[in-house]
Amino acid sequence: MSAAIETVASAARLDAPPAIFMDRVNKWFGSLHVLRDISLDVAHGERVVVCGPSGSGKSTLIRCINRLETHQEGHILVDGIELTDDVRALDAIRREVGMVFQSFNLFPHLTVLENCTLAPIWVRRMPKREAEELAMEYLNKVKIPEQAKKYPGQLSGGQQQRVAIARALCMKPKIMLFDEPTSALDPEMIKEVLDTMVLLADTGMTMICVTHEMGFARQVADRVVFMDQGEIVELGTPETMFNNPQTERLKLFLSQILRGH
Amino acid sequence: MASDTTLTPVTIPAAPIEARNAPISVVGPVAWARANLFSGPVSTAVTLALGYLIIRWAIGFIDWAFINAVWSVPNNQTQACRDARGVGACWAVVTEKHRFILFGTYPYEEHWRPALACVVFVGLYIVSAMRRFWRKELALIWIAALTTIGVLMWGGVLGMPYVAQERWGGLPITLILSTFGLAFAFPLAIMVALGRRSRMPAIKAICVLYVELIRGVPLISLLFMASVMFPLFLPEGMNIDKLLRAQIAIILFAGAYLAEVVRAGLQALPKGQYEAADALGLSYWNKTGFIILPQALRMVIPPLVNTFIGFFKDTSLVLIIGIFDLLTAGKTAIVEPAWQGFGVEVYITIGLIYFAFCFAMSKYSQSLETELNQHRRR
Ligand SMILES: Nc1ncnc2c1ncn2[C@@H]1O[C@H](COP(=O)(O)OP(=O)(O)OP(=O)(O)O)[C@@H](O)[C@H]1O
Ligand SMILES: [Mg+2]
């Protein structure tokens, strides 16, 4: 396991800075130690799936990457920029990192198109027409261009999540974070969202995805991170992780997931 | 089969069944009355008893207000009114005194000026209420309208004689105090509400202090302080207009209450909205202006308008510092011995004026609510 970290780390040293570099990150909620000595780096173009039991700190981990949560110890570098209290650095990082939430978090008072163009216009300073063309392009890619003038409340859950993906992509991020994007969806809608994410993975996007969809992990993930009680317990390719789990905790987790499905 | 019931064979109709109107016993006024007014013996008894009382009262009121009423009297001869006492209303007092009630001690020959000012105010309200005027130009319209009102009231230019502020009174004062009051208090309230949620401790403390201090005192004492105590702190010879001082007190007071209403809206907004805006990299002001406030304010339209209406009426408290608003002017109008004792008629009239404004606000807020919340409907 530690060998894997080292190989990637050494590869990163030779190359440009890794997309994400986390070094012994610790975080507490009050007295609850939710992230324990997390070290992880993700190369550009790499797809990482994070899994683990509920409450293990998966959401907290990826929310630290765009500073929706602040970490208290250790270092997080995104595309070579360290996350600190410096607002300029944070703005730069948030422009490069897109996020998709479990509960979509679309802006209900704006149309689908306005949801997609707001940030490009105001953060990227893109002219309105250009932003709309870009938005239509991405809405096409997630296969819902015909819904552009509707409000989010008028769409199905699966459609809303695809809009949320398009909204994040409109900022042309280098890294995409997904926090259980399919777990609020009905089974028949999960597939349409996963298909969209597979397409995105094929474009070479750097992705970190918290999900329990093992099929998706096998299909696109370069590496799988298994977390339990705030620490990274195991890390490796989907094949070694799922076919040959090393730790009891992962074995237990996998058996529970398989039973659940 | 154990039971005797014979089953009629199911026949499948050849043509689809047309939708029919529901029977009259299900819909319509008769059905409504039966369900709501006469659904049982108790309900029927209550309906009949209340109906009797309402009709009796309505007949009495119509007799008093219209049939036996005295509509006008020859120059200040109130004998006809005194004779009708108890059986008929004396609307003559309103006919006779309406100019004073509406415009107070403003010079009589110049009454067209405050009248026009009120018309400009109402026009301003109507324009501001229309969504198609919700553009940057609206600010210019407001500046133009308020300047016009100032010129009309003060005069001193364009051949209009100067009228000191001490002589203003009646409806224009009520409209000035409430319009300026709410126009300034609302943005103040938004800033304070945002400040209370600020991460900067100093800003947060100031906002909390402001809201708690202002809410802790009655408006009357605030007005009193503004009018009596505030000048004591000013250097000798410096004097701020009395109306302005009252205006500032009202703005500060309304601001604190509105701030709490706005804050409720901010708090009701799901955390995910803030997070999504942050994750997109929107700046604080973009996030606040495009995502947070539009949603938060929509949610609190009913309590906001509730507060607006309350403050429109609370402006009448300026009477304690000697400013002649609509209510004070009405009270003063009946001080004259000839007209003493006809307060009810004057108060009903003033009440109707207040009601017209408040009812318009209430109706408008309802339509605004449905219009702005269209996105919630499927
Ligand atoms: N804002 C917060 N304040 C306090 N505790 C929190 C907060 N957010 C999360 N926690 C706690 O931190 C721990 C990790 O939470 P996290 O949401 O990261 O778990 P998770 O792995 O994403 O779980 P799930 O699969 O249920 O989403 C949990 O015990 C949770 O109760
Ligand atoms: Mg989670």
XYZ file of C-alpha atoms and ligand atoms in Angstrom:
671
model
C 0.000 0.000 0.000
C 2.662 2.486 1.034
C 4.626 1.339 -2.005
C 1.825 2.557 -4.240
C 1.897 5.978 -2.633
C 5.611 6.167 -3.108
C 5.566 5.290 -6.795
C 3.018 7.958 -7.547
C 4.816 10.471 -5.369
C 8.112 9.855 -7.133
C 6.432 10.035 -10.524
C 4.945 13.344 -9.465
C 8.319 14.706 -8.444
C 9.648 14.165 -11.918
C 6.619 15.632 -13.596
C 4.640 18.845 -13.192
C 2.990 19.181 -9.749
C 0.306 16.551 -9.153
C -3.323 17.592 -9.470
C -3.838 17.042 -5.778
C -1.244 16.503 -3.102
C -2.283 15.823 0.487
C 0.325 15.405 3.179
C -0.574 14.112 6.646
C -3.873 16.022 6.733
C -5.758 16.010 10.034
C -9.153 17.416 10.782
C -11.380 17.526 13.818
C -15.037 18.447 14.237
C -14.882 19.645 17.822
C -13.251 16.704 19.535
C -14.182 14.224 16.787
C -11.079 13.285 14.806
C -12.562 12.855 11.312
C -9.432 12.831 9.131
C -6.347 11.092 10.462
C -2.987 11.558 8.776
C -4.397 11.482 5.276
C -1.661 11.395 2.641
C -2.750 11.050 -0.951
C -1.734 12.386 -4.274
C -3.627 12.322 -7.496
C -1.910 12.792 -10.842
C -3.414 14.800 -13.663
C -5.885 12.718 -15.613
C -6.154 10.150 -12.849
C -9.531 8.818 -11.665
C -9.792 7.958 -8.003
C -12.803 6.377 -6.352
C -13.185 6.803 -2.593
C -15.296 4.308 -0.686
C -15.856 3.327 2.897
C -18.576 2.923 5.498
C -20.895 5.778 6.452
C -19.253 8.375 8.677
C -15.736 7.345 7.687
C -14.886 10.882 6.501
C -15.179 10.487 2.708
C -17.212 13.637 2.222
C -15.006 15.569 4.585
C -11.938 14.441 2.647
C -13.108 15.703 -0.720
C -14.706 18.822 0.754
C -11.297 19.756 2.136
C -9.945 19.832 -1.409
C -11.987 22.930 -2.332
C -12.064 24.172 1.248
C -15.753 23.752 1.929
C -14.165 22.330 5.080
C -10.895 23.563 6.531
C -8.225 21.145 7.710
C -6.299 21.852 10.872
C -3.017 20.052 10.272
C -0.992 19.024 7.260
C -0.830 20.410 3.740
C -3.138 20.261 0.748
C -1.827 21.447 -2.607
C -4.139 21.673 -5.585
C -2.343 22.012 -8.903
C 0.708 23.233 -6.994
C -1.162 25.898 -4.987
C -1.386 25.384 -1.249
C -4.760 25.788 0.446
C -4.413 28.340 3.219
C -6.427 31.255 4.537
C -5.179 33.227 1.540
C -8.332 34.212 -0.352
C -6.541 34.728 -3.667
C -5.197 31.172 -3.639
C -8.622 29.851 -2.692
C -10.292 31.704 -5.558
C -7.715 30.340 -7.975
C -8.273 26.804 -6.713
C -12.060 26.976 -6.767
C -11.936 28.096 -10.379
C -10.062 24.899 -11.243
C -12.058 22.468 -9.119
C -15.654 21.571 -9.939
C -17.919 19.814 -7.480
C -21.059 17.712 -7.779
C -23.130 17.145 -4.657
C -25.282 14.278 -3.516
C -28.308 16.581 -3.282
C -27.586 18.394 -6.600
C -27.737 21.881 -5.004
C -28.949 23.529 -8.190
C -30.156 27.104 -7.790
C -33.939 26.656 -7.861
C -34.769 30.279 -8.755
C -32.624 30.226 -11.904
C -33.297 28.333 -15.113
C -31.087 25.441 -16.098
C -29.259 27.699 -18.543
C -28.778 30.446 -15.953
C -27.479 27.870 -13.491
C -24.814 26.964 -16.029
C -23.862 30.483 -17.147
C -23.761 32.307 -13.803
C -20.248 31.317 -12.758
C -18.619 31.588 -16.212
C -20.041 35.110 -16.567
C -19.181 36.384 -13.098
C -16.089 34.373 -12.186
C -14.514 33.817 -15.601
C -15.805 37.177 -16.921
C -17.057 35.491 -20.066
C -19.440 37.441 -22.332
C -23.035 36.297 -21.834
C -23.510 34.953 -25.353
C -20.303 32.948 -25.213
C -21.270 31.551 -21.805
C -24.651 30.486 -23.174
C -23.080 28.742 -26.138
C -20.708 26.951 -23.809
C -23.570 25.963 -21.528
C -25.587 24.580 -24.437
C -22.547 22.597 -25.537
C -22.280 20.938 -22.121
C -26.021 20.474 -21.771
C -25.784 18.673 -25.092
C -23.015 16.479 -23.735
C -25.129 15.496 -20.734
C -28.010 14.990 -23.185
C -30.552 17.506 -21.905
C -30.286 20.559 -24.202
C -34.082 20.703 -24.505
C -34.468 21.466 -20.782
C -32.357 24.641 -20.854
C -35.245 27.032 -20.265
C -36.864 25.045 -17.472
C -36.380 25.478 -13.753
C -34.563 22.717 -11.829
C -37.749 21.870 -9.937
C -39.337 20.782 -13.199
C -36.711 18.105 -13.885
C -36.295 14.555 -12.635
C -33.547 13.746 -10.149
C -31.314 12.213 -12.794
C -31.765 15.207 -15.075
C -31.011 17.583 -12.214
C -27.785 15.776 -11.405
C -26.737 15.926 -15.045
C -27.417 19.665 -15.022
C -25.247 19.912 -11.911
C -22.450 18.131 -13.777
C -22.856 20.456 -16.755
C -22.871 23.472 -14.442
C -19.549 22.419 -12.927
C -18.057 21.650 -16.351
C -18.990 25.089 -17.682
C -16.244 26.509 -15.486
C -13.803 24.307 -17.449
C -12.299 22.854 -14.288
C -9.142 20.745 -14.307
C -10.399 18.573 -11.461
C -13.896 17.285 -10.714
C -15.048 16.171 -7.281
C -18.137 13.988 -6.908
C -19.717 13.340 -3.525
C -22.026 10.341 -3.876
C -23.622 11.749 -7.028
C -26.015 8.840 -7.457
C -27.085 7.962 -3.955
C -30.087 10.305 -3.914
C -31.400 8.826 -7.147
C -33.864 6.098 -8.071
C -32.206 3.019 -9.612
C -33.354 3.770 -13.156
C -31.767 7.232 -12.991
C -28.455 6.063 -11.573
C -27.408 4.661 -14.912
C -27.945 7.877 -16.867
C -25.765 9.799 -14.401
C -23.064 7.107 -14.317
C -23.014 7.023 -18.131
C -22.395 10.763 -18.128
C -19.548 10.300 -15.680
C -18.007 7.529 -17.760
C -18.089 9.828 -20.787
C -16.397 12.497 -18.713
C -13.737 10.047 -17.556
C -13.044 9.200 -21.199
C -12.130 12.834 -21.865
C -9.204 12.485 -19.476
C -10.643 14.625 -16.674
C -9.020 14.287 -13.253
C -11.793 12.907 -11.059
C -12.200 12.094 -7.400
C -15.432 10.342 -6.798
C -17.005 9.168 -3.578
C -19.315 6.353 -4.574
C -20.430 2.871 -3.695
C -21.055 1.957 -7.331
C -18.486 -0.816 -7.645
C -19.274 -1.361 -11.323
C -18.378 2.235 -12.022
C -15.220 1.935 -9.944
C -14.099 -1.136 -11.891
C -14.878 0.538 -15.205
C -13.165 3.902 -14.787
C -11.104 4.074 -11.614
C -7.319 4.034 -11.822
C -7.182 3.652 -8.065
C -9.610 2.993 -5.260
C -9.189 4.482 -1.799
C -10.849 2.663 1.081
C -11.437 4.789 4.154
C -12.559 3.759 7.608
C -12.788 5.886 10.748
C -11.009 8.818 9.191
C -8.000 7.004 7.810
C -7.003 5.541 4.495
C -6.952 1.834 5.196
C -6.232 0.475 1.754
C -5.438 1.908 -1.626
C -4.826 0.257 -4.977
C -6.245 -0.648 -8.366
C -9.882 -1.777 -8.422
C -8.848 -5.357 -9.316
C -6.480 -5.869 -6.389
C -8.800 -4.066 -4.001
C -11.988 -5.930 -4.884
C -10.545 -9.343 -5.731
C -7.835 -9.482 -3.148
C -8.585 -7.269 -0.140
C -5.718 -7.213 2.347
C -7.423 -5.971 5.506
C -10.295 -7.374 7.524
C -12.054 -4.026 7.445
C -12.141 -3.908 3.644
C -13.250 -7.545 3.479
C -16.100 -6.765 5.837
C -17.041 -3.632 3.876
C -17.035 -5.440 0.538
C -19.158 -8.271 1.876
C -21.688 -5.751 3.208
C -21.829 -3.888 -0.082
C -22.268 -7.067 -2.093
C -25.002 -8.230 0.226
C -26.702 -4.859 -0.132
C -26.851 -5.141 -3.907
C -70.206 -18.805 -3.712
C -71.550 -18.539 -0.158
C -73.549 -15.329 -0.428
C -76.694 -14.841 -2.483
C -75.631 -11.648 -4.180
C -75.924 -12.147 -7.851
C -73.164 -10.539 -9.788
C -74.242 -8.531 -12.784
C -72.013 -9.465 -15.640
C -69.474 -6.787 -16.440
C -70.311 -5.095 -19.683
C -67.604 -3.203 -21.447
C -69.024 -0.008 -22.930
C -68.573 0.394 -26.633
C -67.649 4.059 -26.479
C -65.438 5.799 -23.866
C -67.449 7.385 -21.050
C -67.790 11.125 -21.379
C -66.886 13.253 -18.358
C -70.054 14.652 -16.790
C -70.561 17.657 -14.511
C -70.732 16.740 -10.847
C -74.282 16.647 -9.399
C -75.478 19.937 -7.914
C -75.291 18.479 -4.402
C -71.521 18.164 -4.719
C -70.498 21.532 -6.137
C -72.060 24.976 -6.260
C -73.257 27.430 -3.632
C -75.980 25.195 -2.261
C -73.539 22.388 -1.592
C -71.036 24.821 -0.147
C -73.606 26.264 2.268
C -74.778 22.837 3.270
C -71.241 21.660 3.999
C -69.990 24.776 5.734
C -72.995 26.464 7.351
C -75.687 23.850 7.971
C -73.789 20.621 8.518
C -75.551 19.799 11.808
C -77.953 21.183 14.432
C -75.244 23.109 16.324
C -73.746 24.489 13.163
C -77.192 25.530 11.895
C -78.032 27.261 15.182
C -74.743 29.180 15.210
C -75.181 30.179 11.578
C -78.685 31.510 12.224
C -77.685 33.381 15.389
C -74.643 34.991 13.790
C -76.555 35.758 10.613
C -79.203 37.562 12.657
C -76.575 39.641 14.493
C -74.718 40.542 11.315
C -77.879 41.632 9.529
C -79.061 43.686 12.518
C -75.704 45.396 12.754
C -75.490 46.043 9.023
C -78.952 47.622 8.975
C -78.034 49.813 11.937
C -74.802 50.873 10.311
C -76.397 51.689 6.972
C -79.050 53.763 8.776
C -76.377 55.666 10.661
C -73.810 56.046 7.918
C -76.032 56.731 4.938
C -79.768 57.147 5.498
C -79.748 59.454 8.512
C -76.379 61.032 7.801
C -75.790 64.761 7.468
C -73.580 65.313 4.459
C -73.014 69.035 4.605
C -73.971 72.042 6.687
C -74.150 75.754 5.823
C -70.947 77.519 6.899
C -69.996 75.939 10.195
C -73.618 75.778 11.480
C -73.351 72.400 13.123
C -76.904 72.414 14.490
C -78.104 69.869 11.939
C -75.310 67.550 13.033
C -76.079 67.989 16.713
C -79.746 67.126 16.027
C -78.762 63.939 14.230
C -76.502 62.858 17.084
C -76.831 59.163 17.810
C -79.010 58.371 14.820
C -76.964 59.650 11.919
C -73.365 60.308 11.045
C -72.110 63.813 10.567
C -70.060 63.512 7.386
C -70.257 67.280 7.190
C -67.227 67.411 9.458
C -65.242 65.546 6.828
C -66.613 67.642 3.968
C -65.808 70.773 5.894
C -62.414 69.768 7.269
C -60.983 67.399 4.680
C -58.398 69.900 3.470
C -57.080 70.307 6.999
C -57.098 66.570 7.672
C -55.191 65.851 4.484
C -52.731 68.726 4.492
C -52.613 70.078 8.061
C -51.476 73.628 8.511
C -49.999 73.940 5.029
C -51.043 77.362 3.585
C -54.582 76.949 2.278
C -54.075 78.505 -1.161
C -51.057 76.264 -1.749
C -52.824 72.966 -1.021
C -52.450 71.843 -4.614
C -48.756 71.338 -3.907
C -49.028 68.671 -1.170
C -51.907 67.162 -3.142
C -49.690 66.834 -6.177
C -46.905 65.468 -3.971
C -49.249 62.696 -2.787
C -50.159 61.903 -6.383
C -46.447 61.683 -7.238
C -45.975 59.320 -4.287
C -48.781 57.046 -5.415
C -47.448 57.130 -8.969
C -44.029 56.176 -7.649
C -45.516 53.217 -5.773
C -47.368 52.006 -8.850
C -44.302 52.261 -11.088
C -42.105 50.512 -8.518
C -44.646 47.728 -8.161
C -44.487 46.829 -11.838
C -41.854 44.220 -12.558
C -41.169 45.597 -15.998
C -39.690 48.698 -14.361
C -37.338 46.695 -12.156
C -34.230 48.008 -13.823
C -31.432 50.360 -12.949
C -33.490 53.252 -14.321
C -35.909 52.804 -11.440
C -33.364 54.455 -9.144
C -33.423 57.520 -11.411
C -37.222 57.552 -11.337
C -37.076 57.528 -7.536
C -34.562 60.353 -7.392
C -36.624 62.397 -9.831
C -39.870 61.730 -7.971
C -38.437 62.527 -4.545
C -36.823 65.712 -5.845
C -40.142 66.786 -7.346
C -41.847 66.135 -4.025
C -39.218 68.148 -2.162
C -39.558 71.071 -4.568
C -43.357 70.958 -4.326
C -43.373 70.868 -0.534
C -40.685 73.463 0.136
C -41.225 75.669 -2.851
C -39.194 78.844 -3.053
C -38.593 78.252 -6.761
C -40.666 78.465 -9.938
C -42.869 81.104 -8.376
C -44.002 78.844 -5.559
C -43.685 80.608 -2.210
C -41.418 78.966 0.370
C -43.239 76.893 2.994
C -41.291 76.057 6.149
C -41.270 72.414 7.155
C -43.041 73.258 10.438
C -46.183 73.965 8.450
C -46.270 70.679 6.568
C -48.812 68.193 7.766
C -51.328 65.460 7.069
C -51.045 62.759 4.443
C -47.794 63.999 2.819
C -46.015 63.687 6.181
C -47.247 60.123 6.630
C -46.162 59.223 3.109
C -42.780 60.952 3.457
C -42.004 59.261 6.773
C -43.013 55.796 5.627
C -41.580 55.942 2.105
C -38.187 57.294 3.108
C -38.317 55.180 6.230
C -38.757 51.906 4.400
C -36.626 52.880 1.391
C -33.636 53.408 3.667
C -34.464 50.858 6.345
C -34.702 47.955 3.886
C -31.141 48.154 2.494
C -29.903 48.882 6.014
C -31.706 45.783 7.231
C -30.132 43.619 4.529
C -26.652 44.838 5.437
C -27.278 44.264 9.141
C -28.720 40.802 8.546
C -25.685 39.863 6.443
C -23.422 41.428 9.052
C -24.938 39.305 11.792
C -23.828 36.231 9.897
C -20.400 37.647 9.122
C -17.309 35.732 10.106
C -15.663 38.966 11.221
C -16.339 39.300 14.966
C -16.285 43.120 15.040
C -18.901 43.482 12.306
C -21.023 40.768 13.842
C -20.855 42.409 17.281
C -21.859 45.822 15.932
C -24.838 44.363 14.102
C -26.017 42.336 17.081
C -25.633 45.360 19.338
C -27.596 47.572 16.962
C -30.495 45.149 16.622
C -30.711 44.352 20.316
C -30.422 47.978 21.447
C -33.043 49.284 19.054
C -35.440 46.426 19.639
C -35.103 46.927 23.360
C -36.667 50.389 23.371
C -40.136 51.465 22.253
C -40.362 53.626 19.124
C -41.887 56.401 21.210
C -38.815 56.763 23.374
C -36.579 56.648 20.320
C -38.593 59.453 18.731
C -38.485 61.355 21.978
C -34.722 60.981 22.182
C -34.371 62.094 18.584
C -36.452 65.167 19.196
C -35.470 66.255 22.703
C -32.171 64.721 23.697
C -30.324 64.608 20.396
C -30.174 68.428 19.971
C -28.548 68.678 23.404
C -25.489 66.861 22.074
C -25.165 69.109 19.055
C -22.937 72.199 19.151
C -24.629 75.517 19.822
C -26.423 76.963 16.822
C -26.447 73.759 14.837
C -29.919 72.461 14.253
C -31.108 69.453 12.358
C -34.618 69.575 11.052
C -37.195 67.999 13.389
C -38.775 65.937 10.631
C -35.357 64.643 9.615
C -34.616 63.580 13.181
C -37.898 61.714 13.408
C -37.178 60.200 10.017
C -33.799 58.902 11.157
C -35.332 57.431 14.301
C -37.934 55.614 12.182
C -35.298 54.329 9.756
C -33.166 52.964 12.590
C -36.164 51.373 14.266
C -37.584 49.779 11.126
C -34.095 48.658 10.123
C -33.654 46.579 13.253
C -36.981 44.790 12.825
C -36.565 44.201 9.102
C -33.041 42.909 9.720
C -34.424 40.099 11.841
C -36.962 39.218 9.167
C -34.247 39.116 6.505
C -32.028 37.059 8.783
C -34.792 34.498 9.166
C -34.781 34.139 5.380
C -31.010 33.768 5.278
C -31.191 31.067 7.900
C -33.968 29.173 6.171
C -31.909 28.757 3.016
C -30.365 25.276 2.790
C -26.623 25.120 3.420
C -26.173 23.404 0.071
C -26.968 26.646 -1.754
C -24.099 28.440 -0.049
C -21.790 25.489 -0.710
C -22.694 25.209 -4.385
C -22.026 28.927 -4.861
C -18.707 28.634 -3.025
C -17.693 25.572 -4.999
C -18.285 27.489 -8.246
C -15.871 30.150 -7.025
C -18.449 32.961 -6.848
C -17.263 35.928 -4.803
C -19.048 36.831 -1.586
C -21.037 39.646 -3.193
C -21.924 37.647 -6.294
C -23.033 34.763 -4.130
C -25.083 37.055 -1.920
C -26.593 39.049 -4.772
C -27.443 36.239 -7.183
C -28.020 33.190 -5.034
C -28.647 33.991 -1.390
C -30.726 37.178 -1.270
C -33.065 36.420 -4.184
C -34.069 33.180 -2.515
C -33.997 34.396 1.074
C -36.098 37.502 0.388
C -38.700 35.538 -1.581
C -39.180 33.284 1.378
C -39.845 36.184 3.741
C -42.196 38.290 1.605
C -45.157 37.729 3.979
C -43.349 38.773 7.193
C -41.588 41.610 5.344
C -44.869 43.079 4.176
C -46.284 42.500 7.627
C -43.494 44.678 9.032
C -43.933 47.269 6.263
C -47.632 47.590 7.074
C -46.894 47.851 10.777
C -44.441 50.672 10.172
C -46.739 52.531 7.847
C -49.153 52.805 10.740
C -46.471 53.379 13.371
C -45.448 56.621 11.692
C -48.485 58.085 13.440
C -46.469 58.015 16.677
C -44.606 61.141 15.546
C -47.507 63.054 17.048
C -45.765 62.909 20.413
C -42.984 65.125 19.133
C -45.397 67.532 17.529
C -45.247 66.514 13.897
C -48.575 66.746 12.088
C -49.078 63.467 10.328
C -52.433 62.328 8.974
C -53.759 61.117 12.322
C -52.609 64.183 14.281
C -54.064 66.498 11.648
C -57.373 64.671 11.949
C -57.310 65.002 15.712
C -56.522 68.695 15.503
C -59.280 69.280 12.990
C -61.943 68.523 15.588
C -60.459 70.599 18.377
C -62.534 73.591 17.255
C -65.563 73.898 19.600
C -68.106 73.841 16.771
C -66.921 70.434 15.640
C -66.158 68.829 18.956
C -67.733 65.420 19.431
C -67.557 64.297 15.817
C -64.405 62.272 16.213
C -65.885 58.968 15.039
C -66.569 60.264 11.547
C -63.084 61.726 11.228
C -61.416 58.589 12.542
C -63.428 56.384 10.204
C -62.259 58.514 7.295
C -58.636 58.396 8.377
C -58.959 54.683 9.012
C -60.183 54.197 5.450
C -57.172 56.068 4.080
C -54.771 53.919 6.097
C -56.701 50.827 5.085
C -56.481 51.689 1.396
C -52.688 51.880 1.553
C -52.239 48.816 3.749
C -54.679 46.709 1.773
C -52.921 47.643 -1.469
C -49.606 46.567 0.048
C -51.067 43.299 1.258
C -52.706 42.468 -2.082
C -49.553 43.365 -3.957
C -47.424 41.150 -1.755
C -49.708 38.209 -2.457
C -49.422 38.612 -6.205
C -45.671 39.156 -5.929
C -45.348 35.994 -3.912
C -47.103 33.819 -6.469
C -45.265 35.472 -9.336
C -41.786 35.191 -7.829
C -42.285 31.671 -6.604
C -43.350 30.305 -9.976
C -40.226 28.198 -10.129
C -41.469 26.176 -7.173
C -44.499 25.044 -9.119
C -44.080 22.085 -11.337
N -20.252 19.893 10.078
C -20.011 18.862 10.909
N -19.943 19.062 12.240
C -19.679 18.046 13.081
N -19.479 16.780 12.704
C -19.531 16.495 11.387
C -19.807 17.533 10.419
N -19.805 16.970 9.202
C -19.531 15.659 9.390
N -19.372 15.366 10.687
C -19.031 14.053 11.259
O -17.793 13.685 10.704
C -17.784 12.297 10.414
C -17.413 12.100 8.962
O -18.432 12.644 8.175
P -18.480 12.505 6.603
O -19.675 13.247 6.147
O -17.184 12.903 6.045
O -18.698 10.948 6.416
P -18.951 10.133 5.075
O -17.902 9.138 4.993
O -19.130 11.072 3.944
O -20.314 9.421 5.398
P -21.581 9.143 4.443
O -21.266 7.911 3.681
O -22.692 8.915 5.417
O -21.776 10.354 3.612
C -19.154 11.770 10.775
O -19.050 11.156 12.027
C -20.014 12.990 10.854
O -20.998 12.819 11.838
Mg -20.802 11.719 2.711
